[in-house]
Amino acid sequence: MTAADLTCDAFLGGRLSIWQPRKGYRAGVDPVLLAAAVDARPGQSVLELGCGAGVASLCLGARVPGLQLTGVEIQPFYAGLARRNAQQNGLGLAVHEADLARLPTELKARSFDHVIANPPYFLRSRGTEAPDAGRERAMGEATPLSDWLMAAARRLAPKGWLTLIQDAERLPDLLAAMPGALGSLSVLPLAAREGRPAHRILLKARKGGRAAFRLHPPILLHEGRAHQRDGEDYTAAISAVLRDGAALPLPG
């Protein structure tokens, strides 16, 4: 792939410059929202499963200084982009090219304060494959959600937090596959506009947590019931996340 096949895109209002393929899987708002929902503190360790080009980890690192960031990515091309993006933005991100179901020994020997993930949304039994192989791997579920959740549970330190973003219709699948080690589940629905059903959910779970399940009121991404004007119409809270790198608190 040549330089002409890539674009360098601004995230967080220009605080980050991210190289992505011109065609194929391209990060949008989902990894930014995921990063904003992670309640990390300086000095803590974070593992991202399926880090792609590194957008979620780097957005988190831009907001919270001093994190120990680690990513796992199965596709060599995207793993290379994640390393390049980390270096370009002056953020430390150790990227391991590996299958999350068969992590390298050095990662199996570690535990993390946080695990984050943006797993593929689409069951291939319900749709057709994307023509681009990279996009298909990122968006079409090849590794079951249960494997993502088990990998997260194994790598979390006691009382550590899993934070992930997923298509809202997959919430029953997530709850059914949740390992017993993960509790204190908290779900925040994300709806595009007033009067519309949630299309994404943010989910938090704590290793060893015992708090009751919490389903929070949905957060709206856009103002109004319909798009009324040219340009963006994000709500003030979402605009602050996307443009200023603000946090999106998700109570535990």
Coordinates of C-alpha atoms in Angstrom, one line a residue:
M1 CA 0.0 0.0 0.0
T2 CA 1.4 3.4 -1.0
A3 CA 1.1 6.8 0.6
A4 CA -1.7 7.6 -1.9
D5 CA -3.7 4.8 -0.4
L6 CA -3.7 6.5 3.1
T7 CA -5.2 9.6 4.6
C8 CA -4.0 11.5 7.6
D9 CA -7.1 12.5 9.6
A10 CA -7.6 14.8 12.6
F11 CA -9.1 13.5 15.8
L12 CA -10.0 15.4 19.0
G13 CA -10.1 18.7 17.2
G14 CA -6.6 18.2 15.7
R15 CA -4.8 17.1 18.8
L16 CA -4.2 13.7 17.1
S17 CA -3.2 13.0 13.5
I18 CA -4.2 9.5 12.5
W19 CA -3.1 7.6 9.4
Q20 CA -5.9 5.4 8.0
P21 CA -6.5 3.5 4.7
R22 CA -8.4 5.6 2.1
K23 CA -10.5 2.5 1.5
G24 CA -11.4 -0.2 3.9
Y25 CA -12.0 0.1 7.6
R26 CA -11.8 3.7 8.8
A27 CA -12.3 4.8 12.4
G28 CA -15.2 7.1 13.1
V29 CA -16.7 8.3 16.3
D30 CA -17.1 4.9 18.1
P31 CA -13.5 4.5 19.2
V32 CA -13.5 8.2 20.4
L33 CA -16.6 7.6 22.5
L34 CA -15.1 4.3 23.8
A35 CA -11.9 6.2 25.0
A36 CA -14.0 8.9 26.6
A37 CA -15.9 6.4 28.7
V38 CA -12.8 4.9 30.3
D39 CA -12.2 6.2 33.8
A40 CA -8.4 5.7 33.8
R41 CA -5.9 7.5 36.1
P42 CA -2.3 8.5 35.4
G43 CA 0.0 5.5 35.9
Q44 CA -2.6 2.9 35.2
S45 CA -2.2 0.2 32.6
V46 CA -4.7 -0.3 29.6
L47 CA -5.0 -3.1 27.1
E48 CA -7.0 -2.6 23.9
L49 CA -8.1 -5.8 22.2
G50 CA -8.4 -5.3 18.5
C51 CA -6.8 -1.9 18.4
G52 CA -6.9 -1.3 14.7
A53 CA -5.0 1.8 13.8
G54 CA -4.8 2.8 17.5
V55 CA -7.5 5.5 17.6
A56 CA -9.2 4.5 20.9
S57 CA -5.9 4.0 22.8
L58 CA -4.4 7.2 21.5
C59 CA -7.5 9.2 22.3
L60 CA -7.4 7.9 25.8
G61 CA -3.7 8.6 26.1
A62 CA -4.2 12.2 24.8
R63 CA -6.8 12.8 27.6
V64 CA -5.0 11.0 30.5
P65 CA -1.3 11.4 30.7
G66 CA 1.1 8.8 32.0
L67 CA -0.9 5.7 31.0
Q68 CA 0.8 2.4 30.1
L69 CA -0.9 1.6 26.8
T70 CA -0.8 -1.8 25.1
G71 CA -2.7 -2.9 22.0
V72 CA -3.4 -6.2 20.3
E73 CA -4.2 -6.3 16.6
I74 CA -4.4 -9.4 14.4
Q75 CA -4.0 -7.6 11.0
P76 CA -0.4 -6.7 10.3
F77 CA -1.2 -3.7 8.3
Y78 CA -3.3 -2.1 11.0
A79 CA -0.8 -3.0 13.7
G80 CA 1.8 -1.1 11.7
L81 CA -0.5 1.9 11.4
A82 CA -1.1 1.9 15.1
R83 CA 2.7 2.0 15.8
R84 CA 3.1 4.7 13.2
N85 CA 0.3 6.8 14.7
A86 CA 1.6 6.4 18.2
Q87 CA 5.0 7.6 17.2
Q88 CA 3.7 10.5 15.2
N89 CA 1.6 11.7 18.1
G90 CA 4.3 11.2 20.7
L91 CA 2.3 8.7 22.7
G92 CA 3.6 5.4 24.0
L93 CA 1.6 2.4 22.7
A94 CA 3.1 -1.1 22.6
V95 CA 1.3 -3.0 19.8
H96 CA 1.4 -6.8 19.6
E97 CA 0.4 -8.4 16.4
A98 CA -1.6 -11.4 17.6
D99 CA -4.9 -13.2 17.8
L100 CA -6.7 -12.2 21.0
A101 CA -7.7 -15.8 21.5
R102 CA -4.0 -16.8 21.4
L103 CA -2.2 -14.0 23.1
P104 CA 1.6 -14.1 23.3
T105 CA 3.2 -15.4 26.5
E106 CA 4.4 -12.0 27.6
L107 CA 0.9 -10.6 27.6
K108 CA -0.5 -13.7 29.4
A109 CA 1.9 -13.0 32.2
R110 CA 0.5 -9.5 32.7
S111 CA -2.6 -8.0 34.2
F112 CA -4.1 -4.6 33.4
D113 CA -6.2 -2.0 35.3
H114 CA -8.4 -1.5 32.2
V115 CA -9.2 -3.5 29.1
I116 CA -11.0 -1.7 26.3
A117 CA -12.5 -3.1 23.1
N118 CA -14.6 -2.2 20.0
P119 CA -15.5 -5.7 18.8
P120 CA -16.9 -6.4 15.3
Y121 CA -20.6 -5.6 15.3
F122 CA -22.0 -7.9 12.6
L123 CA -22.8 -11.6 12.6
R124 CA -22.1 -12.9 9.1
S125 CA -25.2 -15.1 9.4
R126 CA -27.2 -11.9 9.1
G127 CA -25.3 -10.1 6.3
T128 CA -22.8 -10.2 3.5
E129 CA -19.1 -9.8 3.7
A130 CA -17.4 -6.5 3.0
P131 CA -15.4 -6.4 -0.3
D132 CA -12.3 -5.0 1.5
A133 CA -10.6 -7.7 3.6
G134 CA -9.5 -5.3 6.3
R135 CA -12.9 -3.8 6.7
E136 CA -14.5 -7.3 6.8
R137 CA -12.1 -8.4 9.6
A138 CA -12.8 -5.3 11.6
M139 CA -16.6 -5.3 11.2
G140 CA -17.6 -8.9 10.6
E141 CA -17.5 -11.2 13.6
A142 CA -15.0 -14.0 13.1
T143 CA -14.0 -14.3 16.8
P144 CA -17.1 -14.8 19.0
L145 CA -18.0 -12.1 21.5
S146 CA -17.5 -14.8 24.2
D147 CA -13.8 -15.0 23.3
W148 CA -13.4 -11.2 23.5
L149 CA -15.0 -11.2 26.9
M150 CA -13.0 -14.2 28.2
A151 CA -9.7 -12.6 27.0
A152 CA -10.7 -9.4 28.8
A153 CA -11.5 -11.2 32.0
R154 CA -8.3 -13.1 32.0
R155 CA -6.1 -10.0 31.5
L156 CA -7.9 -7.8 34.0
A157 CA -6.3 -7.3 37.4
P158 CA -8.7 -7.8 40.4
K159 CA -11.2 -4.9 40.5
G160 CA -10.1 -3.9 37.0
W161 CA -12.6 -2.5 34.5
L162 CA -13.7 -3.7 31.1
T163 CA -15.1 -0.9 28.9
L164 CA -16.4 -1.7 25.4
I165 CA -18.7 -0.3 22.7
Q166 CA -21.0 -2.4 20.6
D167 CA -24.1 -2.4 18.4
A168 CA -27.2 -2.1 20.6
E169 CA -28.8 -5.2 19.1
R170 CA -25.9 -7.3 20.4
L171 CA -26.5 -6.4 24.1
P172 CA -28.3 -9.7 24.7
D173 CA -25.4 -11.6 23.2
L174 CA -23.0 -9.7 25.5
L175 CA -25.0 -10.4 28.6
A176 CA -25.4 -14.0 27.7
A177 CA -21.6 -14.5 27.1
M178 CA -20.4 -12.4 30.1
P179 CA -17.9 -14.5 32.2
G180 CA -18.8 -15.0 35.8
A181 CA -15.6 -13.2 36.8
L182 CA -17.1 -9.9 35.5
G183 CA -19.8 -8.2 37.5
S184 CA -21.1 -4.7 38.3
L185 CA -22.4 -4.4 34.8
S186 CA -23.3 -0.9 33.7
V187 CA -24.8 0.0 30.2
L188 CA -25.2 3.4 28.6
P189 CA -27.3 3.4 25.4
L190 CA -26.3 5.9 22.7
A191 CA -29.1 7.2 20.4
A192 CA -28.6 9.3 17.3
R193 CA -31.5 11.7 18.1
E194 CA -34.5 12.3 20.3
G195 CA -37.2 9.7 19.7
R196 CA -34.9 7.2 18.0
P197 CA -33.9 3.8 19.5
A198 CA -30.3 3.4 20.7
H199 CA -28.0 2.2 18.0
R200 CA -24.8 1.7 20.1
I201 CA -24.2 0.8 23.8
L202 CA -21.2 1.5 26.1
L203 CA -20.8 -1.3 28.6
K204 CA -18.6 -1.4 31.7
A205 CA -17.9 -4.5 33.8
R206 CA -15.6 -5.0 36.8
K207 CA -13.6 -8.1 37.6
G208 CA -14.9 -9.4 40.9
G209 CA -17.7 -6.7 40.9
R210 CA -20.9 -7.5 42.8
A211 CA -23.0 -4.3 42.3
A212 CA -26.4 -4.7 40.7
F213 CA -26.9 -4.3 36.9
R214 CA -27.5 -0.7 35.9
L215 CA -29.1 0.5 32.7
H216 CA -28.7 4.2 32.3
P217 CA -30.9 6.7 30.4
P218 CA -29.7 7.1 26.8
I219 CA -27.3 9.8 25.7
L220 CA -28.3 11.7 22.5
L221 CA -25.5 12.3 19.9
H222 CA -27.3 14.9 17.9
E223 CA -29.6 17.9 18.6
G224 CA -33.2 17.8 17.6
R225 CA -35.4 15.1 16.1
A226 CA -34.0 15.5 12.6
H227 CA -31.1 17.1 10.8
Q228 CA -32.1 20.7 10.1
R229 CA -29.0 22.5 8.8
D230 CA -25.7 22.0 7.0
G231 CA -22.8 21.0 9.1
E232 CA -22.6 19.0 12.4
D233 CA -25.3 19.1 15.0
Y234 CA -23.7 17.1 17.8
T235 CA -25.0 17.9 21.3
A236 CA -22.7 20.0 23.5
A237 CA -21.6 17.0 25.6
I238 CA -20.7 14.8 22.5
S239 CA -19.0 17.7 20.7
A240 CA -16.8 18.2 23.8
V241 CA -15.8 14.5 23.6
L242 CA -15.1 14.5 19.8
R243 CA -13.5 17.9 19.5
D244 CA -11.9 18.6 22.9
G245 CA -11.2 15.1 24.2
A246 CA -13.6 15.5 27.2
A247 CA -14.6 12.5 29.2
L248 CA -18.0 10.7 28.9
P249 CA -18.6 9.4 32.4
L250 CA -20.2 6.0 32.6
P251 CA -21.1 5.4 36.3
G252 CA -20.0 2.0 37.6

